[in-house]
């Protein structure tokens, strides 16, 4: 049982490049989330999913797209990276109905955009 | 006003000390409350849930004050290993349906020998 995994762990992009971050969970959780964490700020929700085939916008969705084609995977895409997207990205999942319970986090992806 | 606010610290305490953090929230419809711990360059992990009746787990005690809209975390007999950032989490009904989870920016704790 690996829990929540994220790939890659680190990445450096140049402005305008694209990339996809992969999150996978093996706990059969319905809810999955993508957050970004910046110094001095709390985790901010980018997009989330309440089940396979569904996605919704969070607090800071601009510049990002997501897909949840399989229940266990949640992908975060950056179509044209900008320096403002330099951050640590965390994926999380939860089983609890309505997303009320404990969230399990992946180890994070450290992204630098130059 | 931020929906969830925490004193960023840092709190520098000696081993064995008792330390307390507060977290205030603005939405009176908030339903669930948690404290997470985050070590440097690691992911957040659940420390404990916060119930209306309070919650104690070993050296850690969490309390909820709905009237004043804050939650607290008390750590007794601090250990070096308690050094971390403590994140307050509040979940409330979203006006668009479902629930909204808000993380505080965290309070940094350093426990020194």
Coordinates of N, CA and C in Angstrom, one line a residue:
Chain A
X1 N 0.9 -1.2 0.0 CA 0.0 0.0 0.0 C 0.9 1.2 0.0
X2 N 1.0 1.9 -1.2 CA 1.9 3.0 -1.3 C 1.3 4.3 -0.8
X3 N -0.1 4.4 -0.7 CA -0.7 5.6 -0.3 C -0.9 6.5 -1.5
X4 N -0.4 7.8 -1.4 CA -0.4 8.7 -2.5 C 1.0 9.0 -3.0
X5 N 1.1 8.8 -4.3 CA 2.5 9.0 -4.9 C 2.3 10.1 -5.9
X6 N 3.5 10.8 -6.2 CA 3.5 11.9 -7.1 C 4.8 11.8 -8.0
X7 N 4.6 12.1 -9.2 CA 5.8 12.1 -10.1 C 5.6 13.3 -11.0
X8 N 6.8 14.0 -11.3 CA 8.1 13.8 -10.8 C 8.2 14.4 -9.4
X9 N 9.3 14.3 -8.7 CA 9.6 14.9 -7.4 C 10.1 16.3 -7.6
X10 N 10.9 16.5 -8.7 CA 11.5 17.8 -9.0 C 11.4 18.1 -10.5
X11 N 11.3 19.4 -10.8 CA 11.3 19.7 -12.3 C 11.6 21.2 -12.4
X12 N 12.4 21.4 -13.4 CA 12.7 22.8 -13.8 C 12.2 23.0 -15.2
X13 N 11.4 24.0 -15.4 CA 10.9 24.4 -16.7 C 11.3 25.8 -17.1
X14 N 11.3 26.0 -18.4 CA 11.5 27.3 -18.9 C 10.1 27.9 -19.2
X15 N 10.0 29.2 -19.1 CA 8.7 29.9 -19.4 C 8.2 29.5 -20.7
X16 N 6.9 29.1 -20.7 CA 6.3 28.7 -22.0 C 6.2 27.2 -22.2
X17 N 7.0 26.4 -21.5 CA 7.0 25.0 -21.6 C 5.8 24.4 -20.9
X18 N 5.5 23.2 -21.3 CA 4.3 22.5 -20.7 C 4.8 21.3 -20.0
X19 N 4.0 20.8 -19.0 CA 4.3 19.6 -18.3 C 3.0 19.0 -17.6
X20 N 3.1 17.8 -17.3 CA 2.0 17.1 -16.6 C 2.5 16.5 -15.3
X21 N 1.9 16.8 -14.2 CA 2.2 16.2 -12.9 C 1.2 15.0 -12.7
X22 N 1.7 13.9 -12.3 CA 0.9 12.7 -12.1 C 0.7 12.4 -10.6
X23 N -0.5 12.2 -10.2 CA -0.8 11.8 -8.8 C -1.5 10.4 -8.9
X24 N -1.1 9.5 -8.1 CA -1.8 8.2 -8.0 C -2.0 7.8 -6.6
X25 N -3.2 7.2 -6.3 CA -3.5 6.7 -5.0 C -4.1 5.3 -5.1
X26 N -3.7 4.5 -4.1 CA -4.1 3.1 -4.1 C -5.1 2.8 -3.0
X27 N -5.7 3.8 -2.5 CA -6.6 3.6 -1.3 C -8.1 3.6 -1.7
X28 N -8.4 3.6 -3.0 CA -9.8 3.6 -3.5 C -10.5 4.9 -3.1
X29 N -9.8 6.0 -2.9 CA -10.5 7.2 -2.5 C -11.2 7.9 -3.6
X30 N -12.4 8.4 -3.3 CA -13.2 9.1 -4.3 C -12.7 10.5 -4.6
X31 N -12.3 11.3 -3.5 CA -11.9 12.7 -3.6 C -10.4 12.8 -3.8
X32 N -10.1 13.6 -4.8 CA -8.6 13.9 -5.0 C -8.5 15.4 -5.2
X33 N -7.3 15.9 -4.8 CA -7.1 17.4 -4.8 C -5.7 17.7 -5.3
X34 N -5.5 18.9 -5.9 CA -4.2 19.4 -6.2 C -4.1 20.8 -5.5
X35 N -3.0 20.9 -4.7 CA -2.7 22.2 -4.0 C -1.4 22.7 -4.5
X36 N -1.2 24.0 -4.2 CA 0.1 24.6 -4.3 C 0.4 25.2 -3.0
X37 N 1.7 25.2 -2.6 CA 2.1 25.8 -1.4 C 3.3 26.7 -1.6
X38 N 3.1 28.0 -1.2 CA 4.1 29.0 -1.4 C 4.5 29.5 0.0
X39 N 5.7 30.0 0.1 CA 6.2 30.5 1.4 C 5.2 31.6 2.0
X40 N 4.9 31.4 3.3 CA 4.1 32.3 4.0 C 2.6 32.2 3.7
X41 N 2.2 31.2 2.9 CA 0.8 31.1 2.5 C 0.4 29.6 2.8
X42 N -0.9 29.5 3.1 CA -1.4 28.1 3.3 C -1.5 27.4 2.0
X43 N -1.8 26.1 2.1 CA -2.0 25.4 0.9 C -3.2 26.0 0.2
X44 N -3.1 26.2 -1.1 CA -4.2 26.7 -1.9 C -4.7 25.7 -2.9
X45 N -6.0 25.5 -2.9 CA -6.6 24.5 -3.8 C -6.6 24.9 -5.3
X46 N -6.1 24.1 -6.1 CA -6.0 24.5 -7.6 C -7.3 23.9 -8.3
X47 N -7.4 22.6 -8.2 CA -8.5 21.8 -8.8 C -8.8 20.6 -7.9
X48 N -10.0 20.1 -8.0 CA -10.3 18.9 -7.2 C -11.2 18.0 -8.0
X49 N -11.4 16.8 -7.5 CA -12.3 15.8 -8.2 C -13.0 15.1 -7.2
X50 N -14.3 14.9 -7.4 CA -15.2 14.2 -6.4 C -15.4 12.7 -6.9
X51 N -14.8 12.4 -8.0 CA -15.0 11.0 -8.5 C -14.4 10.9 -9.9
X52 N -14.3 9.7 -10.4 CA -13.8 9.4 -11.7 C -14.6 10.2 -12.7
X53 N -13.9 10.8 -13.6 CA -14.5 11.6 -14.7 C -15.1 12.9 -14.4
X54 N -14.9 13.4 -13.1 CA -15.3 14.7 -12.7 C -14.2 15.5 -12.2
X55 N -14.2 16.8 -12.5 CA -13.2 17.8 -12.0 C -14.0 19.1 -11.7
X56 N -13.3 19.9 -10.8 CA -13.9 21.2 -10.5 C -12.8 22.1 -10.1
X57 N -13.1 23.4 -10.3 CA -12.1 24.4 -10.0 C -12.0 24.7 -8.5
X58 N -10.8 25.0 -8.1 CA -10.6 25.4 -6.7 C -10.4 26.9 -6.6
X59 N -9.5 27.3 -5.7 CA -9.3 28.7 -5.4 C -8.4 29.4 -6.4
X60 N -7.4 28.7 -7.0 CA -6.5 29.3 -7.9 C -6.3 28.4 -9.2
X61 N -7.3 28.3 -10.0 CA -7.3 27.3 -11.1 C -6.6 27.9 -12.4
X62 N -6.4 29.2 -12.5 CA -5.9 29.8 -13.7 C -4.5 29.3 -14.1
X63 N -4.4 28.8 -15.4 CA -3.1 28.4 -15.8 C -2.9 26.9 -15.6
X64 N -3.9 26.2 -15.1 CA -3.8 24.8 -14.8 C -5.0 24.0 -15.4
X65 N -4.8 22.8 -15.8 CA -5.9 21.9 -16.2 C -5.7 20.6 -15.6
X66 N -6.8 19.8 -15.4 CA -6.7 18.6 -14.7 C -7.6 17.5 -15.5
X67 N -7.3 16.3 -15.2 CA -8.1 15.2 -15.7 C -8.1 14.0 -14.7
X68 N -9.3 13.3 -14.6 CA -9.4 12.2 -13.7 C -10.1 11.1 -14.6
X69 N -9.3 10.5 -15.5 CA -9.9 9.5 -16.3 C -10.0 8.1 -15.6
X70 N -9.1 7.9 -14.6 CA -9.2 6.7 -13.8 C -9.3 7.1 -12.3
X71 N -10.0 6.4 -11.6 CA -10.3 6.7 -10.2 C -9.0 6.9 -9.4
X72 N -8.0 6.1 -9.7 CA -6.7 6.2 -8.9 C -5.8 7.3 -9.3
X73 N -6.0 7.9 -10.5 CA -5.1 8.9 -11.0 C -5.7 10.3 -11.2
X74 N -4.9 11.3 -10.8 CA -5.4 12.7 -11.0 C -4.2 13.5 -11.6
X75 N -4.4 14.0 -12.8 CA -3.3 14.6 -13.5 C -3.5 16.1 -13.5
X76 N -2.4 16.8 -13.3 CA -2.4 18.3 -13.3 C -1.5 18.8 -14.4
X77 N -2.0 19.6 -15.3 CA -1.3 20.0 -16.5 C -1.0 21.5 -16.4
X78 N 0.2 21.9 -16.9 CA 0.5 23.3 -17.1 C 0.8 23.4 -18.6
X79 N -0.1 24.2 -19.3 CA 0.1 24.3 -20.7 C 1.2 25.2 -21.2
X80 N 1.4 26.3 -20.4 CA 2.4 27.3 -20.8 C 2.9 27.9 -19.4
X81 N 4.0 27.2 -18.9 CA 4.4 27.6 -17.6 C 4.9 29.0 -17.5
X82 N 4.6 29.6 -16.3 CA 5.1 31.0 -16.0 C 5.8 31.0 -14.7
X83 N 6.7 31.9 -14.5 CA 7.5 32.0 -13.2 C 6.6 32.0 -12.0
X84 N 5.4 32.6 -12.1 CA 4.5 32.6 -11.0 C 4.0 31.3 -10.6
X85 N 4.2 30.3 -11.4 CA 3.8 28.9 -11.1 C 5.0 28.1 -10.4
X86 N 6.1 28.8 -10.1 CA 7.1 28.2 -9.3 C 6.5 28.0 -7.9
X87 N 6.5 26.7 -7.4 CA 5.8 26.4 -6.2 C 6.1 24.9 -5.9
X88 N 5.6 24.5 -4.7 CA 5.6 23.1 -4.4 C 4.1 22.6 -4.5
X89 N 3.9 21.6 -5.3 CA 2.6 21.1 -5.6 C 2.3 19.8 -4.8
X90 N 1.2 19.8 -4.1 CA 0.9 18.6 -3.4 C -0.5 18.0 -3.9
X91 N -0.5 16.7 -4.0 CA -1.7 16.0 -4.3 C -2.2 15.4 -3.0
X92 N -3.6 15.3 -2.9 CA -4.1 14.7 -1.7 C -5.4 13.9 -2.1
X93 N -5.8 13.0 -1.2 CA -7.0 12.3 -1.5 C -7.7 12.0 -0.1
X94 N -9.0 11.8 -0.2 CA -9.7 11.5 1.0 C -10.9 10.5 0.6
X95 N -11.2 9.7 1.6 CA -12.3 8.7 1.4 C -13.6 9.3 1.8
X96 N -13.6 10.2 2.9 CA -14.8 10.6 3.6 C -15.8 11.3 2.6
X97 N -17.0 11.0 2.8 CA -18.1 11.6 2.0 C -18.1 13.1 2.2
X98 N -18.2 13.7 1.0 CA -18.2 15.2 1.1 C -16.9 15.8 1.3
X99 N -15.8 15.0 1.4 CA -14.5 15.5 1.7 C -14.3 16.0 3.1
X100 N -15.0 15.5 4.0 CA -15.0 16.1 5.4 C -13.8 15.5 6.2
X101 N -13.2 14.4 5.8 CA -12.3 13.7 6.6 C -10.8 14.0 6.4
X102 N -10.0 13.2 6.9 CA -8.6 13.3 6.8 C -8.1 13.3 5.3
X103 N -7.2 14.2 5.0 CA -6.7 14.1 3.6 C -5.3 13.5 3.7
X104 N -5.0 12.6 2.8 CA -3.7 12.0 2.7 C -2.9 12.6 1.6
X105 N -1.7 13.1 1.9 CA -0.9 13.8 0.9 C 0.2 13.0 0.3
X106 N 0.5 13.4 -1.0 CA 1.7 12.8 -1.6 C 2.9 13.6 -1.1
X107 N 4.1 13.2 -1.6 CA 5.3 13.8 -1.1 C 5.6 15.2 -1.7
X108 N 4.9 15.6 -2.7 CA 5.1 16.9 -3.3 C 5.9 16.9 -4.5
X109 N 5.7 17.8 -5.4 CA 6.6 18.1 -6.6 C 7.1 19.5 -6.5
X110 N 8.4 19.7 -6.5 CA 9.0 21.0 -6.5 C 9.2 21.5 -7.9
X111 N 8.5 22.5 -8.3 CA 8.6 23.0 -9.7 C 9.2 24.4 -9.7
X112 N 10.2 24.6 -10.5 CA 10.8 25.9 -10.7 C 10.6 26.3 -12.2
X113 N 10.1 27.5 -12.4 CA 9.9 28.0 -13.8 C 10.8 29.2 -13.9
X114 N 11.8 29.1 -14.9 CA 12.7 30.2 -15.1 C 12.4 31.0 -16.3
Chain B
X1 N -10.3 40.0 5.5 CA -9.8 39.1 6.6 C -9.7 37.7 6.0
X2 N -8.6 37.0 6.3 CA -8.4 35.6 5.9 C -9.4 34.7 6.5
X3 N -9.8 33.7 5.8 CA -10.8 32.7 6.3 C -10.3 31.9 7.5
X4 N -9.0 31.7 7.5 CA -8.3 30.9 8.6 C -7.0 31.7 8.8
X5 N -6.8 32.0 10.1 CA -5.6 32.8 10.4 C -4.8 32.1 11.6
X6 N -3.5 32.1 11.4 CA -2.6 31.5 12.4 C -1.4 32.5 12.6
X7 N -0.9 32.5 13.8 CA 0.3 33.2 14.1 C 1.4 32.4 13.5
X8 N 2.2 33.1 12.6 CA 3.2 32.3 11.9 C 4.4 31.9 12.8
X9 N 4.5 32.6 13.9 CA 5.7 32.3 14.8 C 7.0 32.9 14.2
X10 N 8.1 32.3 14.4 CA 8.3 31.0 15.1 C 8.2 31.1 16.6
X11 N 7.7 30.0 17.2 CA 7.7 29.8 18.6 C 9.0 29.0 18.9
X12 N 9.9 29.6 19.7 CA 11.1 28.9 20.2 C 11.0 28.6 21.6
X13 N 10.9 27.3 21.9 CA 10.7 26.8 23.3 C 11.8 25.8 23.7
X14 N 12.1 25.7 25.0 CA 13.0 24.7 25.4 C 12.3 23.4 25.6
X15 N 13.1 22.3 25.5 CA 12.5 21.0 25.7 C 11.8 21.0 27.1
X16 N 10.7 20.3 27.1 CA 9.9 20.2 28.3 C 8.9 21.2 28.5
X17 N 8.9 22.3 27.7 CA 8.0 23.4 27.9 C 6.6 23.0 27.4
X18 N 5.6 23.8 27.8 CA 4.3 23.7 27.3 C 4.1 24.9 26.3
X19 N 3.5 24.6 25.2 CA 3.3 25.6 24.2 C 1.9 25.5 23.6
X20 N 1.3 26.6 23.3 CA -0.1 26.6 22.7 C -0.2 27.5 21.5
X21 N -0.9 27.0 20.5 CA -1.2 27.7 19.3 C -2.7 27.9 19.2
X22 N -3.1 29.1 18.6 CA -4.5 29.3 18.3 C -4.6 29.5 16.8
X23 N -5.8 29.2 16.4 CA -6.2 29.4 15.0 C -7.6 30.0 14.9
X24 N -7.8 31.1 14.3 CA -9.1 31.7 14.2 C -9.7 31.5 12.8
X25 N -11.0 31.3 12.8 CA -11.7 31.1 11.5 C -12.9 32.1 11.4
X26 N -13.2 32.5 10.2 CA -14.2 33.5 10.0 C -15.6 33.0 9.7
X27 N -15.7 31.8 9.2 CA -17.0 31.2 8.7 C -17.7 30.5 9.9
X28 N -18.8 31.0 10.4 CA -19.5 30.4 11.5 C -20.1 29.1 11.1
X29 N -20.3 28.8 9.8 CA -20.8 27.5 9.4 C -19.8 26.4 9.3
X30 N -18.6 26.7 9.8 CA -17.5 25.7 9.7 C -18.0 24.4 10.4
X31 N -17.6 23.3 9.8 CA -18.1 22.0 10.3 C -17.1 21.1 10.9
X32 N -15.9 21.0 10.3 CA -14.9 20.1 10.7 C -13.6 20.9 10.9
X33 N -12.8 20.4 11.9 CA -11.5 21.1 12.2 C -10.4 20.1 12.5
X34 N -9.2 20.4 12.0 CA -8.1 19.5 12.2 C -6.8 20.3 12.4
X35 N -5.9 19.6 13.0 CA -4.5 20.1 13.0 C -3.7 19.1 12.3
X36 N -2.9 19.6 11.3 CA -1.9 18.8 10.6 C -0.5 19.3 11.0
X37 N 0.4 18.4 10.8 CA 1.8 18.7 11.1 C 2.6 18.6 9.8
X38 N 3.5 19.5 9.5 CA 4.3 19.5 8.3 C 5.8 19.7 8.7
X39 N 6.6 18.7 8.4 CA 8.0 18.8 8.6 C 8.6 19.5 7.4
X40 N 9.8 20.0 7.6 CA 10.5 20.8 6.6 C 10.6 20.0 5.3
X41 N 10.1 20.5 4.2 CA 10.2 19.9 2.9 C 9.5 18.5 2.8
X42 N 8.5 18.4 3.6 CA 7.7 17.2 3.6 C 6.2 17.5 3.4
X43 N 5.4 16.5 3.2 CA 4.0 16.7 3.1 C 3.3 16.9 4.4
X44 N 2.2 17.5 4.4 CA 1.4 17.6 5.7 C 0.8 16.3 6.1
X45 N 0.7 16.0 7.4 CA 0.1 14.8 7.9 C -0.8 15.1 9.0
X46 N -1.9 14.4 9.1 CA -2.9 14.6 10.1 C -2.3 14.4 11.5
X47 N -2.4 15.4 12.4 CA -2.0 15.3 13.7 C -3.2 14.8 14.6
X48 N -4.3 15.6 14.5 CA -5.5 15.2 15.2 C -6.7 16.0 14.7
X49 N -7.8 15.4 14.9 CA -9.1 16.1 14.7 C -9.4 16.9 15.9
X50 N -10.3 17.9 15.7 CA -10.7 18.7 16.8 C -12.2 18.6 16.9
X51 N -12.7 18.0 18.1 CA -14.1 17.8 18.3 C -14.6 18.9 19.2
X52 N -15.9 19.1 19.2 CA -16.6 20.1 20.1 C -16.3 19.8 21.5
X53 N -16.1 18.6 21.9 CA -15.8 18.2 23.3 C -14.3 18.2 23.6
X54 N -13.5 18.6 22.6 CA -12.1 18.6 22.8 C -11.5 17.2 22.5
X55 N -10.2 17.2 22.3 CA -9.6 15.9 21.9 C -8.2 15.9 22.5
X56 N -7.8 14.8 23.2 CA -6.5 14.7 23.7 C -5.8 13.4 23.2
X57 N -4.6 13.5 22.8 CA -3.8 12.4 22.4 C -2.4 12.5 22.9
X58 N -2.2 11.8 24.0 CA -0.9 11.9 24.7 C -0.6 13.3 25.1
X59 N 0.5 13.9 24.6 CA 0.9 15.2 25.0 C 0.2 16.3 24.3
X60 N -0.7 16.0 23.4 CA -1.4 16.9 22.5 C -2.8 17.0 22.9
X61 N -3.3 18.3 23.0 CA -4.7 18.5 23.3 C -5.2 19.6 22.3
X62 N -6.3 19.3 21.7 CA -6.9 20.2 20.8 C -8.3 20.6 21.3
X63 N -8.7 21.9 21.2 CA -10.0 22.3 21.6 C -10.6 23.2 20.6
X64 N -11.9 23.3 20.7 CA -12.7 24.1 19.8 C -13.5 25.1 20.6
X65 N -13.5 26.4 20.2 CA -14.4 27.4 20.8 C -15.2 28.0 19.7
X66 N -16.4 27.5 19.6 CA -17.3 27.9 18.5 C -17.8 29.4 18.7
X67 N -18.0 29.7 19.9 CA -18.5 31.1 20.2 C -17.5 32.1 19.8
X68 N -16.2 31.9 20.0 CA -15.2 32.8 19.6 C -14.5 32.5 18.3
X69 N -15.0 31.4 17.7 CA -14.5 30.9 16.4 C -13.0 30.7 16.4
X70 N -12.5 29.9 17.3 CA -11.1 29.5 17.2 C -10.9 28.1 17.7
X71 N -9.8 27.5 17.2 CA -9.3 26.2 17.7 C -7.9 26.4 18.3
X72 N -7.6 25.5 19.2 CA -6.3 25.6 19.8 C -5.6 24.2 19.8
X73 N -4.3 24.3 19.9 CA -3.5 23.1 20.1 C -2.5 23.3 21.2
X74 N -2.5 22.4 22.2 CA -1.6 22.5 23.3 C -0.6 21.4 23.3
X75 N 0.6 21.6 23.4 CA 1.6 20.6 23.4 C 2.3 20.7 24.8
X76 N 2.3 19.6 25.5 CA 2.9 19.5 26.8 C 4.2 18.8 26.7
X77 N 5.2 19.1 27.6 CA 6.5 18.4 27.7 C 7.1 18.3 26.3
X78 N 7.3 19.4 25.6 CA 7.8 19.5 24.3 C 9.1 18.7 24.1
X79 N 9.1 18.0 22.9 CA 10.3 17.2 22.5 C 11.0 17.9 21.3
X80 N 12.2 17.6 21.2 CA 12.9 18.1 20.0 C 12.2 17.7 18.7
X81 N 11.6 16.5 18.7 CA 11.0 16.0 17.5 C 9.6 16.7 17.2
X82 N 9.2 17.5 18.1 CA 8.0 18.3 17.9 C 8.2 19.5 17.0
X83 N 9.5 19.8 16.7 CA 9.8 20.9 15.8 C 9.2 20.7 14.5
X84 N 8.4 21.6 14.0 CA 7.7 21.4 12.8 C 6.8 22.6 12.6
X85 N 6.0 22.6 11.5 CA 5.0 23.6 11.2 C 3.7 23.0 11.4
X86 N 2.8 23.6 12.2 CA 1.5 23.1 12.5 C 0.4 23.9 11.8
X87 N -0.3 23.1 11.0 CA -1.3 23.7 10.1 C -2.7 23.5 10.6
X88 N -3.5 24.6 10.7 CA -4.9 24.5 11.1 C -5.7 24.3 9.9
X89 N -6.7 23.5 9.9 CA -7.6 23.2 8.8 C -9.0 23.3 9.2
X90 N -9.8 24.0 8.4 CA -11.2 24.2 8.7 C -12.0 23.9 7.4
X91 N -13.1 23.1 7.6 CA -13.9 22.7 6.5 C -15.3 23.3 6.8
X92 N -15.9 23.9 5.8 CA -17.2 24.5 5.9 C -18.1 24.3 4.7
X93 N -19.4 24.4 4.8 CA -20.3 24.3 3.7 C -19.9 25.4 2.7
X94 N -19.8 25.0 1.4 CA -19.6 25.9 0.3 C -21.0 26.4 -0.2
X95 N -21.1 27.7 -0.5 CA -22.4 28.2 -1.0 C -22.7 27.6 -2.4
X96 N -21.7 27.0 -3.1 CA -21.9 26.4 -4.4 C -22.2 24.9 -4.3
X97 N -22.3 24.4 -3.0 CA -22.6 23.0 -2.8 C -21.3 22.3 -2.4
X98 N -21.5 21.2 -1.6 CA -20.3 20.5 -1.1 C -19.6 21.3 0.0
X99 N -18.4 20.9 0.2 CA -17.6 21.5 1.3 C -16.3 22.2 0.8
X100 N -15.9 23.1 1.6 CA -14.7 23.8 1.2 C -13.7 23.7 2.3
X101 N -12.5 23.3 2.0 CA -11.4 23.1 2.9 C -10.4 24.2 2.8
X102 N -10.1 24.8 4.0 CA -9.2 25.9 4.0 C -8.0 25.6 5.0
X103 N -6.8 25.7 4.5 CA -5.6 25.5 5.3 C -5.1 26.8 5.8
X104 N -4.7 26.9 7.1 CA -4.0 28.0 7.5 C -2.6 28.0 7.0
X105 N -1.9 29.1 7.1 CA -0.5 29.2 6.6 C 0.5 28.5 7.5
X106 N 0.1 28.2 8.8 CA 0.9 27.4 9.6 C 1.6 28.2 10.7
X107 N 1.9 27.5 11.8 CA 2.7 28.1 12.9 C 4.0 27.3 13.0
X108 N 5.1 27.9 13.0 CA 6.4 27.2 13.1 C 6.8 27.1 14.6
X109 N 7.2 25.9 14.9 CA 7.7 25.6 16.3 C 9.1 25.0 16.2
X110 N 9.9 25.6 17.0 CA 11.3 25.1 17.2 C 11.5 24.7 18.7
X111 N 11.8 23.5 18.9 CA 12.0 23.1 20.3 C 13.5 22.9 20.4
X112 N 14.1 23.5 21.4 CA 15.6 23.5 21.6 C 16.0 22.7 22.8
X113 N 17.2 22.1 22.7 CA 17.7 21.3 23.9 C 18.2 22.3 25.0

